Amino acid sequence: MNEINPWKSTSIDDYQKLFDEFGISPFDDLLANIKHPHRFMRRGIIFGHRSYDSIVDAMNSGKPFGAMSGFMPSGRVHLGHKMVMEEIIWHQQQGGTVFMAVADMEAHSVRGTSWDDCKRIGVEEYILSLIALGFEPEGGRIYSQSTSPEVRDLAFELGVKANFSEMSAIYGFSGETNIAHMVSATVQSADILHPQLQEFGGPRPVVIPVGADQDPHIRLTRGLADKMNLFHVFQKDGLVKIYSKSAPEAAFKTLAKRLAVDFDTDDITMFQGHIDVKGDIGHVRDAVRDVELLVGGYAFMPPASTYHKFMTGLQGGKMSSSIPESIISLTEDPKAAGKKVMRAKTGGRMTLEEQKEHGGLPDECTVYELMLYHLVEDDTEVLEVKQQCLAGELMCGTCKKRAAGLMEEFLIDHQMKREAAKERLPEFGIDYKF
Amino acid sequence: MNEINPWKSTSIDDYQKLFDEFGISPFDDLLANIKHPHRFMRRGIIFGHRSYDSIVDAMNSGKPFGAMSGFMPSGRVHLGHKMVMEEIIWHQQQGGTVFMAVADMEAHSVRGTSWDDCKRIGVEEYILSLIALGFEPEGGRIYSQSTSPEVRDLAFELGVKANFSEMSAIYGFSGETNIAHMVSATVQSADILHPQLQEFGGPRPVVIPVGADQDPHIRLTRGLADKMNLFHVFQKDGLVKIYSKSAPEAAFKTLAKRLAVDFDTDDITMFQGHIDVKGDIGHVRDAVRDVELLVGGYAFMPPASTYHKFMTGLQGGKMSSSIPESIISLTEDPKAAGKKVMRAKTGGRMTLEEQKEHGGLPDECTVYELMLYHLVEDDTEVLEVKQQCLAGELMCGTCKKRAAGLMEEFLIDHQMKREAAKERLPEFGIDYKF
């Protein structure tokens, strides 16, 4: 890597306060330890994380890990969804078990979408594209919230620990909010945590790739994960401290016995409701997890997260499903999509002369963004585009034609793969008639 | 019946405002049409109702009807629970299908009762007594909320129609209320309405016997039943009007066709979003129900309710599980229960002389209440007790001894039947190891 990050764009500064105020960590610090980073990672599109080091450690040591995401079955599947799908699929390819939820309880309670429409949109828009992009059944679970009793049971348990005030602070609930809407928020937390249930692989690092605006949901769920656990482990004054308000005395005794296997008994001190250990916190956590599972607890690890930047709308404003010109859906006519690219806002100068003299502004160009995010996999190639643009050697017309061509190619290929995916639904346990 | 109601007690006046302010109807008006009224009905203990005429009509015409109740698995089963159980069992004996819920989701979310304790308390306290009192498997369903997917699915749908403000007005929710607690309130409404799901017998009159304090829940659920329905039928200006905001145009056309079978086409007028019919509202309702079910709606009838008075605590105050002396549990030692009766507050005078001169005050006597509510089935017999007491012929000591004896007898018999009920659990689909 160059000393000056070639991927750094001005817009990343907008996210600085997420680091400062909310304790999201910069993703850069982890990059060197990731063996085959995804282009979103290499290019600074994924810019922040929480606890993603736990995922990197697991990937590098061959330990189990997972990734989870979901989508609300409403509207059409588009490039924004593709970003999350690719991140999930990449983690599957790195050896993780991966989960994709159809958030039908959310769509039904918040948007009033009928269950039939939830199913149809879920399959015909999202699931087909997910499979077409490379999601595999081995170690991959696609499910609907409404038909997953484990998720719904967990949501109810999480709901015991979440009160109206904290939920409304995050989700903007008011007196008019319907109760099912509140339920669907707890179901979202259950989606995130259910991969750590015993029947889905047990406690392990699980990452949720999200946009920066989704961090409040991640923080809520990390808090709930902690509240669900019997034991709480932290370091203080050179000691590892294990506390529990709710664990029965018998559980503490079992824990003490288990600790005595790994640690010198002189290093273990039992108190009423807590145990102090002199030793490595990782080892203590492992022992505590074993015992918590043994006595029927959850032993959830806090879910990890990555944060990605959002693409700009093709017209320059926000990318939004309600502005068709701003967005390209994965199911739209490839020719029409190519035309949208030709009409997109670039970082070009007013005149050809100015462009040649001063160069273009790729960081303000939605066409460059399309190449950066989606259309050009080779880093050298996309950097060449940037440099030629900055040098005034590449004109917008040429660049747009190339991007439009790549977009058409991608959509033709993707839509062929979507057709093939229709045959593969039974491999994912999905029963659907087209 | 005498012109002056021999069962009328002073305390009924406390309930007058329920009639005036909330539109609960007096039960007296229906009594003459009920073939074998329960002693709670005969004696004015059940004093009010909503829509119970629909149940009476069904009973008298041999049409399907149902009754439903539930209990939270917490604490011990006592005489208060016995009242509701008897009311349910009576409706089963009159030919109704009856439902009894173990409100484990409520106990878990509101009281923090573990699922294991919910199961244990549900079976060992409540269900054994319910069976011992005569609940039969034929046309009788005992279930737990948490393991009934139909009830939970319905609760979620009801939750779409119920917002935080209206729920908090009824259940006293605040910002600190956990979401699972709110869910359990919607589950309670689903408990009440689920007997009308197609898989449990379809739309029909279903009565919920409750104490007067439970009316807000009944009103909420009656409102939700209405909100869930596609079509709304009412009478205005000599016409039966069928309205729907949500029914698709096709459903209206199906409805018009169906109405044309029963009514003269000249008497049917179709408008945008509503139909007017000249005819009997009962017949129109039947047709509308058929069509609503055909197009996938619920066609719920508003649940009926009966309201019973509460027994006084044996010490004169409130009957409460937290004051053991105030209450007799169905599982307590019969001798100990007899002693509680001997210590109970009576309506006796200060001295034997006064009692002989002025008579006792049976309406203020918890021992008379025990006989009236539970211990003496024969009306003549219990009225004799009252008259003898009023006439100063019956002294408290004699009366208490008799009641204590009857209580011991009842508990010995009931507890024997509870033992026998243990063998019968599989008949109710209940898998439990003692």
CSV table of C-alpha atoms in Angstrom, one decimal, chain A residues 233-405:
chain,number,residue,atom,x,y,z
A,233,VAL,CA,-16.4,-11.3,32.5
A,234,PHE,CA,-14.2,-8.3,32.7
A,235,GLN,CA,-10.7,-7.2,33.7
A,236,LYS,CA,-10.0,-4.9,36.6
A,237,ASP,CA,-6.9,-4.3,38.8
A,238,GLY,CA,-5.0,-7.1,37.1
A,239,LEU,CA,-7.7,-9.6,37.8
A,240,VAL,CA,-10.3,-11.3,35.7
A,241,LYS,CA,-13.7,-10.8,37.4
A,242,ILE,CA,-16.7,-13.0,36.8
A,243,TYR,CA,-20.0,-11.6,38.0
A,244,SER,CA,-23.5,-12.8,37.9
A,245,LYS,CA,-26.7,-11.5,39.5
A,246,SER,CA,-28.9,-14.3,38.2
A,247,ALA,CA,-26.8,-17.4,38.3
A,248,PRO,CA,-27.8,-19.9,40.9
A,249,GLU,CA,-25.1,-20.8,43.6
A,250,ALA,CA,-24.8,-24.3,42.0
A,251,ALA,CA,-23.7,-22.7,38.7
A,252,PHE,CA,-20.9,-20.8,40.6
A,253,LYS,CA,-19.7,-24.0,42.1
A,254,THR,CA,-19.7,-25.8,38.7
A,255,LEU,CA,-17.8,-22.8,37.4
A,256,ALA,CA,-15.2,-22.9,40.2
A,257,LYS,CA,-14.6,-26.6,39.5
A,258,ARG,CA,-14.2,-25.9,35.8
A,259,LEU,CA,-11.8,-23.1,36.4
A,260,ALA,CA,-9.7,-25.3,38.7
A,261,VAL,CA,-9.0,-27.5,35.7
A,262,ASP,CA,-7.3,-24.7,33.8
A,263,PHE,CA,-6.0,-22.5,36.6
A,264,ASP,CA,-4.0,-22.9,39.8
A,265,THR,CA,-6.5,-23.0,42.6
A,266,ASP,CA,-4.4,-20.3,44.4
A,267,ASP,CA,-5.3,-18.0,41.5
A,268,ILE,CA,-9.1,-18.5,42.0
A,269,THR,CA,-11.0,-16.6,44.7
A,270,MET,CA,-14.7,-17.2,45.3
A,271,PHE,CA,-17.0,-14.5,46.7
A,272,GLN,CA,-20.8,-14.2,47.1
A,273,GLY,CA,-22.0,-13.7,43.5
A,274,HIS,CA,-18.5,-13.4,41.9
A,275,ILE,CA,-15.2,-15.1,41.3
A,276,ASP,CA,-11.8,-13.5,40.7
A,277,VAL,CA,-9.2,-15.2,38.6
A,278,LYS,CA,-5.5,-14.4,38.0
A,279,GLY,CA,-5.0,-15.5,34.4
A,280,ASP,CA,-5.6,-14.8,30.8
A,281,ILE,CA,-9.1,-13.3,30.1
A,282,GLY,CA,-9.5,-15.4,26.9
A,283,HIS,CA,-9.0,-18.6,28.8
A,284,VAL,CA,-11.4,-17.5,31.5
A,285,ARG,CA,-14.0,-16.6,28.9
A,286,ASP,CA,-13.7,-20.0,27.4
A,287,ALA,CA,-14.3,-21.8,30.7
A,288,VAL,CA,-17.2,-19.5,31.6
A,289,ARG,CA,-18.8,-20.1,28.2
A,290,ASP,CA,-18.6,-23.9,28.7
A,291,VAL,CA,-20.2,-23.7,32.1
A,292,GLU,CA,-22.9,-21.2,31.0
A,293,LEU,CA,-23.9,-23.5,28.2
A,294,LEU,CA,-23.9,-26.5,30.7
A,295,VAL,CA,-26.3,-24.8,33.0
A,296,GLY,CA,-28.6,-23.7,30.2
A,297,GLY,CA,-27.5,-20.1,29.6
A,298,TYR,CA,-26.8,-18.5,26.2
A,299,ALA,CA,-23.1,-17.4,26.5
A,300,PHE,CA,-23.6,-15.0,23.6
A,301,MET,CA,-20.6,-13.2,22.2
A,302,PRO,CA,-21.4,-9.6,21.3
A,303,PRO,CA,-22.2,-9.6,17.6
A,304,ALA,CA,-19.5,-8.0,15.4
A,305,SER,CA,-20.3,-5.5,12.7
A,306,THR,CA,-18.7,-3.8,9.7
A,307,TYR,CA,-19.9,-0.5,8.4
A,308,HIS,CA,-19.9,0.4,4.7
A,309,LYS,CA,-20.3,3.7,3.0
A,310,PHE,CA,-23.4,4.3,0.9
A,311,MET,CA,-23.3,4.8,-2.9
A,312,THR,CA,-24.5,8.2,-4.2
A,313,GLY,CA,-27.6,8.2,-6.3
A,314,LEU,CA,-26.9,8.2,-10.1
A,315,GLN,CA,-28.3,11.7,-10.3
A,316,GLY,CA,-26.1,12.9,-7.5
A,317,GLY,CA,-28.5,13.0,-4.6
A,318,LYS,CA,-29.5,10.1,-2.3
A,319,MET,CA,-29.9,6.6,-3.8
A,320,SER,CA,-33.5,5.8,-3.2
A,321,SER,CA,-36.0,3.2,-4.5
A,322,SER,CA,-38.5,6.0,-4.8
A,323,ILE,CA,-36.3,7.8,-7.4
A,324,PRO,CA,-35.9,5.2,-10.2
A,325,GLU,CA,-33.3,7.3,-12.0
A,326,SER,CA,-31.1,7.3,-8.9
A,327,ILE,CA,-30.8,3.5,-8.7
A,328,ILE,CA,-30.1,0.4,-10.7
A,329,SER,CA,-32.1,-2.7,-9.8
A,330,LEU,CA,-30.6,-6.1,-10.4
A,331,THR,CA,-33.7,-7.2,-12.4
A,332,GLU,CA,-34.1,-4.2,-14.7
A,333,ASP,CA,-33.5,-4.3,-18.5
A,334,PRO,CA,-29.7,-4.2,-19.0
A,335,LYS,CA,-30.1,-1.8,-21.9
A,336,ALA,CA,-32.2,0.6,-19.8
A,337,ALA,CA,-29.7,0.3,-17.0
A,338,GLY,CA,-26.9,1.2,-19.5
A,339,LYS,CA,-28.8,4.3,-20.5
A,340,LYS,CA,-29.2,5.3,-16.8
A,341,VAL,CA,-25.4,5.1,-16.6
A,342,MET,CA,-25.0,7.3,-19.7
A,343,ARG,CA,-27.3,9.9,-18.0
A,344,ALA,CA,-25.5,9.7,-14.6
A,345,LYS,CA,-23.9,12.7,-12.9
A,346,THR,CA,-20.1,12.6,-13.4
A,347,GLY,CA,-17.3,14.6,-11.8
A,348,GLY,CA,-16.6,16.2,-15.2
A,349,ARG,CA,-15.7,19.9,-15.8
A,350,MET,CA,-18.0,22.3,-17.7
A,351,THR,CA,-16.0,22.1,-20.9
A,352,LEU,CA,-13.6,19.5,-22.5
A,353,GLU,CA,-10.8,22.1,-22.3
A,354,GLU,CA,-11.2,22.6,-18.6
A,355,GLN,CA,-11.3,18.8,-18.1
A,356,LYS,CA,-8.1,18.4,-20.1
A,357,GLU,CA,-6.4,21.2,-18.1
A,358,HIS,CA,-7.6,20.5,-14.6
A,359,GLY,CA,-8.6,16.9,-14.8
A,360,GLY,CA,-12.0,15.5,-13.5
A,361,LEU,CA,-13.2,15.0,-10.0
A,362,PRO,CA,-13.6,11.2,-9.6
A,363,ASP,CA,-14.5,11.5,-5.9
A,364,GLU,CA,-17.6,13.4,-6.9
A,365,CYS,CA,-18.4,11.1,-9.9
A,366,THR,CA,-21.2,8.5,-9.6
A,367,VAL,CA,-19.8,6.7,-12.7
A,368,TYR,CA,-16.4,6.2,-11.0
A,369,GLU,CA,-18.3,5.1,-7.9
A,370,LEU,CA,-20.1,2.4,-9.9
A,371,MET,CA,-16.7,1.1,-11.1
A,372,LEU,CA,-15.2,1.4,-7.6
A,373,TYR,CA,-18.1,-0.4,-5.8
A,374,HIS,CA,-19.3,-2.8,-8.4
A,375,LEU,CA,-17.9,-3.0,-12.0
A,376,VAL,CA,-14.1,-3.3,-11.8
A,377,GLU,CA,-12.7,-6.0,-9.6
A,378,ASP,CA,-9.0,-5.3,-10.4
A,379,ASP,CA,-7.5,-2.6,-8.1
A,380,THR,CA,-4.9,-1.5,-10.6
A,381,GLU,CA,-7.5,-1.0,-13.3
A,382,VAL,CA,-9.8,1.1,-11.2
A,383,LEU,CA,-6.8,3.2,-9.9
A,384,GLU,CA,-5.8,3.8,-13.5
A,385,VAL,CA,-9.2,5.2,-14.3
A,386,LYS,CA,-8.9,7.5,-11.3
A,387,GLN,CA,-5.4,8.7,-12.2
A,388,GLN,CA,-6.3,9.2,-15.9
A,389,CYS,CA,-9.3,11.2,-14.9
A,390,LEU,CA,-7.4,13.3,-12.4
A,391,ALA,CA,-4.7,13.8,-15.1
A,392,GLY,CA,-7.3,15.1,-17.6
A,393,GLU,CA,-6.6,12.1,-19.9
A,394,LEU,CA,-9.9,10.4,-19.6
A,395,MET,CA,-13.1,12.1,-20.8
A,396,CYS,CA,-16.5,11.5,-19.2
A,397,GLY,CA,-18.1,10.2,-22.5
A,398,THR,CA,-15.5,7.4,-22.8
A,399,CYS,CA,-15.7,6.6,-19.2
A,400,LYS,CA,-19.5,6.4,-19.1
A,401,LYS,CA,-19.6,4.2,-22.2
A,402,ARG,CA,-17.2,1.8,-20.6
A,403,ALA,CA,-19.2,1.7,-17.3
A,404,ALA,CA,-22.5,1.4,-19.2
A,405,GLY,CA,-21.0,-1.6,-21.1
